[in-house]
Coordinates of C-alpha atoms and ligand atoms in Angstrom, one line a residue:
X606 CA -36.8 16.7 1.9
X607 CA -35.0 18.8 4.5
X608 CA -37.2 17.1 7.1
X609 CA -35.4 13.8 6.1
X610 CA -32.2 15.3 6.5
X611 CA -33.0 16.5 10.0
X612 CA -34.2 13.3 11.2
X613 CA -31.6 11.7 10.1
X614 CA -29.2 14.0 11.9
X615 CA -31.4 13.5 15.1
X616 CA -31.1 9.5 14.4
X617 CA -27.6 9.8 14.6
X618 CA -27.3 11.5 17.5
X619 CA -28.9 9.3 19.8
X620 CA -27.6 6.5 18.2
X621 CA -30.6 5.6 16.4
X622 CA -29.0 5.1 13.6
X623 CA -25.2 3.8 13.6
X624 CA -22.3 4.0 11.3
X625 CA -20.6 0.8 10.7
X626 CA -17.3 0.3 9.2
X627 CA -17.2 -1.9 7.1
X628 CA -13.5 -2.2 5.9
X629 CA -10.2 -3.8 7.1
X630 CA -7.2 -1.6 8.6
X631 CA -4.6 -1.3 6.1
X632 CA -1.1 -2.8 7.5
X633 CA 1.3 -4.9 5.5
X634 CA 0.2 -8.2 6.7
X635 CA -2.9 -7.9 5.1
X636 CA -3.2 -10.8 2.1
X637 CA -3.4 -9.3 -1.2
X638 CA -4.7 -11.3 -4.3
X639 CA -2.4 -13.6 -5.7
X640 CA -2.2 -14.4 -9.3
X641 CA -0.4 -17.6 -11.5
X642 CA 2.9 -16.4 -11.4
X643 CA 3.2 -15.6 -15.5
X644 CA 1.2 -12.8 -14.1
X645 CA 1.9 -9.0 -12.6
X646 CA 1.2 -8.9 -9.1
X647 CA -0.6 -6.8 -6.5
X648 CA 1.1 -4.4 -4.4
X649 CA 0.8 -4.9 -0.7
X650 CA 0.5 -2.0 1.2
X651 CA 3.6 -0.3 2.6
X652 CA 4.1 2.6 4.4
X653 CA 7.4 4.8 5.7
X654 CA 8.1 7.6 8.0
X655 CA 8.6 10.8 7.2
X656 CA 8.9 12.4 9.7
X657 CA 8.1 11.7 14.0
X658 CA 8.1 14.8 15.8
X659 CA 12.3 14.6 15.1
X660 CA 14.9 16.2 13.0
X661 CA 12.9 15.5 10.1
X662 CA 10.1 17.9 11.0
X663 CA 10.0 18.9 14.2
X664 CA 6.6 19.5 15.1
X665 CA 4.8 17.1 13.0
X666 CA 4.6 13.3 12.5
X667 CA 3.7 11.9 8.6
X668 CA 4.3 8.7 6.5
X669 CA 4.3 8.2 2.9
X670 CA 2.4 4.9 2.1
X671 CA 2.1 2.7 -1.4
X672 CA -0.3 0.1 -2.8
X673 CA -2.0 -1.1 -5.6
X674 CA -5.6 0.0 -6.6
X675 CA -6.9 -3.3 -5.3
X676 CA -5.0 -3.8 -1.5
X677 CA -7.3 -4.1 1.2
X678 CA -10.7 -3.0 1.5
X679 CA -11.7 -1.7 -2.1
X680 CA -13.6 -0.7 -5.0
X681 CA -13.6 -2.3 -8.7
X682 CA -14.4 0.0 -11.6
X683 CA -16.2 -1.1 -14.8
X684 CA -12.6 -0.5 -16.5
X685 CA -11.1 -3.1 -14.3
X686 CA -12.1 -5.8 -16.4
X687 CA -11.5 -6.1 -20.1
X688 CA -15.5 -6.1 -20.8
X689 CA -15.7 -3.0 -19.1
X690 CA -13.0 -1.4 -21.3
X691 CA -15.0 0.9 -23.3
X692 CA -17.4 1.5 -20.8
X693 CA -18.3 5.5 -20.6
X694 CA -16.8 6.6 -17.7
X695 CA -16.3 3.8 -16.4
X696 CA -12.6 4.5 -14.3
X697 CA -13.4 5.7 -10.7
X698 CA -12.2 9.4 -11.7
X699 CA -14.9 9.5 -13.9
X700 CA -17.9 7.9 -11.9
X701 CA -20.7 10.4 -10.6
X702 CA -20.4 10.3 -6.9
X703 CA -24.1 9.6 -6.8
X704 CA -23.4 6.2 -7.5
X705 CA -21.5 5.5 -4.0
X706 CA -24.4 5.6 -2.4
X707 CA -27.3 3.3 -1.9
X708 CA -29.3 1.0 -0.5
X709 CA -27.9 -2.5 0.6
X710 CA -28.8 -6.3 0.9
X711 CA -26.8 -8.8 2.2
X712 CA -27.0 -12.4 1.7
X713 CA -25.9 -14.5 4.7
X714 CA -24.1 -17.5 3.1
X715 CA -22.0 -18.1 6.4
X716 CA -23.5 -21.2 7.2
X717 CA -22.3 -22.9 3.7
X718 CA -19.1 -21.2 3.5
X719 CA -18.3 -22.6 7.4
X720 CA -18.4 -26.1 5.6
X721 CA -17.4 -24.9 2.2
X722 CA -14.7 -23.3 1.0
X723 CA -16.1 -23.0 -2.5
X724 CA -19.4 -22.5 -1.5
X725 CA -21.3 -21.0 -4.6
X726 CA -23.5 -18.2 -4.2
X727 CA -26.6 -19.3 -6.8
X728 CA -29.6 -18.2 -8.2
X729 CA -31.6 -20.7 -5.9
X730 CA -30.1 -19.1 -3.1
X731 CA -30.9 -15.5 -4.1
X732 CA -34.4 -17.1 -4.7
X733 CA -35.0 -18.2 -1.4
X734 CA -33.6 -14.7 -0.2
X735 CA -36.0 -12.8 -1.9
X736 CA -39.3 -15.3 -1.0
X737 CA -38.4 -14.1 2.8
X738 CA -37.1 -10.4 2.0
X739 CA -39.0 -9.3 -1.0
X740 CA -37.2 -8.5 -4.7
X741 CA -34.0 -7.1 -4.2
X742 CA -34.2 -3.3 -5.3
X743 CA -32.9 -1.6 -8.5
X744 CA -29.9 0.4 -7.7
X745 CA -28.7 -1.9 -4.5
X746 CA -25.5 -2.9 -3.5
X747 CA -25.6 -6.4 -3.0
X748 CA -23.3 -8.3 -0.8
X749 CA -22.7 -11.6 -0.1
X750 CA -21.6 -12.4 4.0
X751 CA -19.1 -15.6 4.6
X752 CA -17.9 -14.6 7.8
X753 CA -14.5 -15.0 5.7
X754 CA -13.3 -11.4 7.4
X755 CA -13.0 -13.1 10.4
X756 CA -10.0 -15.1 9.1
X757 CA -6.6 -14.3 9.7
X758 CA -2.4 -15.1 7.4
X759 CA -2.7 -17.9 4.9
X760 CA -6.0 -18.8 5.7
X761 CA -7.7 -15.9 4.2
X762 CA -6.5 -16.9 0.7
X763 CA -6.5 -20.6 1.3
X764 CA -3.8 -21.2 -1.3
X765 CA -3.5 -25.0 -2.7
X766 CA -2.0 -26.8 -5.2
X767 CA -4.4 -25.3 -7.6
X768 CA -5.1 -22.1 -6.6
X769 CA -6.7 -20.3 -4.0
X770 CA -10.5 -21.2 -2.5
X771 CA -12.4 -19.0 -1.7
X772 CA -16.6 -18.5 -1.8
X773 CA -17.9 -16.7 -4.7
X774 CA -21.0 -16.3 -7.0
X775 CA -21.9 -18.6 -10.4
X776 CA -22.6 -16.9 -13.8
X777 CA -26.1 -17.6 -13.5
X778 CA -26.2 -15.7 -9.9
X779 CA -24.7 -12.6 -11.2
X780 CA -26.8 -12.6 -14.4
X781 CA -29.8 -12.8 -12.0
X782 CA -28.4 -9.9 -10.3
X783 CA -27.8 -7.8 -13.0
X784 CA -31.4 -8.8 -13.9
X785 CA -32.4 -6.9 -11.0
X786 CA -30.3 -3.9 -11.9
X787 CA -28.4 -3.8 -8.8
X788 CA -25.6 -1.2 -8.2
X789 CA -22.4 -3.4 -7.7
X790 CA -22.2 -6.8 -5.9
X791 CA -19.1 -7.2 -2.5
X792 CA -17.5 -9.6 -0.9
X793 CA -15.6 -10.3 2.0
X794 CA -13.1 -12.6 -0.1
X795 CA -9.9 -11.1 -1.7
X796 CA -12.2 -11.0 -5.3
X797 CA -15.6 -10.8 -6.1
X798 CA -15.1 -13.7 -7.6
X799 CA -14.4 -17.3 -5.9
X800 CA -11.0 -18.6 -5.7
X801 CA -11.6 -20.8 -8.4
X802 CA -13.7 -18.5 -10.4
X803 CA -11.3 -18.8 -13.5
X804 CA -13.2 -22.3 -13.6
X805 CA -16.3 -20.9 -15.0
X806 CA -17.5 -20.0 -18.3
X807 CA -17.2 -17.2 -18.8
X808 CA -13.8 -16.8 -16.4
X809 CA -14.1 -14.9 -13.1
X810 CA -18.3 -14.3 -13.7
X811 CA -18.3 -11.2 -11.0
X812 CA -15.8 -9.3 -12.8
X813 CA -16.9 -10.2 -16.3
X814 CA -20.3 -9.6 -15.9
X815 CA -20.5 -7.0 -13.6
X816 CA -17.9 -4.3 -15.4
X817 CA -19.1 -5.5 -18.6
X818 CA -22.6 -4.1 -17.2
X819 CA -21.4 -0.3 -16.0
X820 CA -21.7 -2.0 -12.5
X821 CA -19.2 -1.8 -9.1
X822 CA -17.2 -4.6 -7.4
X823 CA -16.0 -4.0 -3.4
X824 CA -13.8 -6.4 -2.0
X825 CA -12.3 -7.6 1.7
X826 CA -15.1 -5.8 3.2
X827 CA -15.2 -6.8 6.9
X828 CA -18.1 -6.7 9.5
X829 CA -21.3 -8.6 7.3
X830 CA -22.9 -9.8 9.9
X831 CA -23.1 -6.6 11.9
X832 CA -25.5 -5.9 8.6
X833 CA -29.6 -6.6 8.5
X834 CA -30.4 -8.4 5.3
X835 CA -32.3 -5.2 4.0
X836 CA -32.5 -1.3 5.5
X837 CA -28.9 0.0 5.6
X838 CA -27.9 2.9 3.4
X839 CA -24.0 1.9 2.3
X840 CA -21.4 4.5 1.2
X841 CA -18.4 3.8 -0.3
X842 CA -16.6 6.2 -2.0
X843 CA -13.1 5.5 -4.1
X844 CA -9.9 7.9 -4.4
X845 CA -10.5 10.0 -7.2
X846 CA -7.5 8.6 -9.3
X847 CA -7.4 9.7 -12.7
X848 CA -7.9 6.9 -15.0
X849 CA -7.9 4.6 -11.6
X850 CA -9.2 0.9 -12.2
X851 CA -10.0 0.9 -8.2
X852 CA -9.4 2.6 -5.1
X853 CA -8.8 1.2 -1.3
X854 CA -12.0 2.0 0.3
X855 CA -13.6 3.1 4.1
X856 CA -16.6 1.8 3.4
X857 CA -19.5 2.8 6.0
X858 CA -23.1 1.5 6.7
X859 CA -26.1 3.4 8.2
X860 CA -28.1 1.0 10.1
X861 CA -30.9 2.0 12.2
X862 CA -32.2 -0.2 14.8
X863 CA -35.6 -0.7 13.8
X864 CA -34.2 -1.9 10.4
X865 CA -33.4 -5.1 11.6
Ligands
23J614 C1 -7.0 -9.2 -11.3 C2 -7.2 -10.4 -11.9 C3 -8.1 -11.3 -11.3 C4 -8.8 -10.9 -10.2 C5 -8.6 -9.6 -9.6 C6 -7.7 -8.8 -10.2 C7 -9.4 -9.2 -8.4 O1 -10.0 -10.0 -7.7 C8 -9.5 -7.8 -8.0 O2 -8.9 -7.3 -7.0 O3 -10.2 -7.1 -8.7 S1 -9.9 -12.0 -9.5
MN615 MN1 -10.3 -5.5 -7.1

């Protein structure tokens, strides 16, 4: 096992194998989910100086930031959601750390989302992924790629009249997921579910389903299609916050070459 190790260190080292990033730079700019307005809100996130090298602290720069659990680039515990609730261990304190890493798949729905803005992720699609990629593996993160991290302000949320739209998955997609025992399921929307997930029966699928199931949610991701559909190795650790419901992420893949 060692032997893997080492390779994997050589791998690195010429650039073999690469880390991506997979997560957006936290600034203030960046949308956060917004809710009907009976609702609590998500922080944004803030940040203020310290100190910069001044009277403050001479010799040393420093900021104190803020934010909720869910700004930016981040993980979704099974406690998030109310059908998670009583899962064992289920707030990201609590999670073994085994469970941040794994192997992931990615699902390029770009092509539909370009036209779509509700595109639904379904199970005919995840069908027809599998025919050319094989059975996605137990213990995978799965993610679904909409290009949506290349958008920018308003447009990322695409707010209307009745909500936001967004892509997302159907029920039946994340039931034929969880079928497959996968490890959690991300996006590169604001949720893991579409904008107009409250739609479905049961509301917002991803979250319901998912946390209801022991599994993990990652949301804003950025850089999909940087991704092949199978062969990375995807790490993505949350802030060990006691009791925490999520935790802003850096999320990293390991892709080597020949894996595409
Ligand atoms: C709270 C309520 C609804 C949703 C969300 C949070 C998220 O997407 C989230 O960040 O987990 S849809
Ligand atoms: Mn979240």
């Amino acid at each position: 096992m060692s032997d893997l190790l080492n390779q994997l260190a050589v791998s690195l080292a010429s650039g073999a194998t690469r880390v991506v990033d997979l997560t957006h730079t936290l600034d203030p700019d960046f949308p956060v989910i917004i809710l009907p307005p009976e609702f609590g809100q998500c922080a944004r996130f803030r940040m203020e100086e310290v100190s910069a090298y001044d009277h403050r602290g001479p010799a040393w720069k420093w900021h104190n930031i803020s934010m909720s659990e869910h700004t930016g680039t981040h993980f979704d515990a099974p406690i998030h959601w109310i059908s998670g609730r009583d899962i064992a261990g289920g707030a990201v304190d609590e999670i073994d750390v085994s469970a941040f890493v794994g192997p992931v798949v990615v699902i390029d729905c770009s092509t539909g989302a370009a036209s779509d803005d509700d595109f639904e992720l379904t199970p005919e699609i995840i069908a027809q992924w599998e025919a050319e990629n094989g059975l996605i593996p137990a213990g995978s993160w799965v993610l679904m790629r909409t290009d949506w991290s290349k958008k920018r302000g308003a447009d990322y949320l695409n707010m209307a009249e009745d909500g936001p739209h967004s892509p997302g998955p159907t029920p039946a997609a994340i039931e034929l997921l969880l079928q497959r025992n996968i490890r959690g399921f991300g996006t590169e929307t604001v949720g893991t579910d579409a904008g107009q997930g409250m739609h479905y029966t049961p509301p917002y699928p991803a979250h319901y389903l998912l946390h209801g199931a022991g599994k993990y949610g990652l949301q804003c991701l950025n850089n999909l299609d940087k991704l092949p559909a199978t062969g990375a190795i995807l790490i993505a650790a949350p802030l060990k916050i006691k009791g925490g419901t999520g935790s802003p992420l850096r999320v990293l893949a390991l892709v080597t070459e020949a894996a595409k």
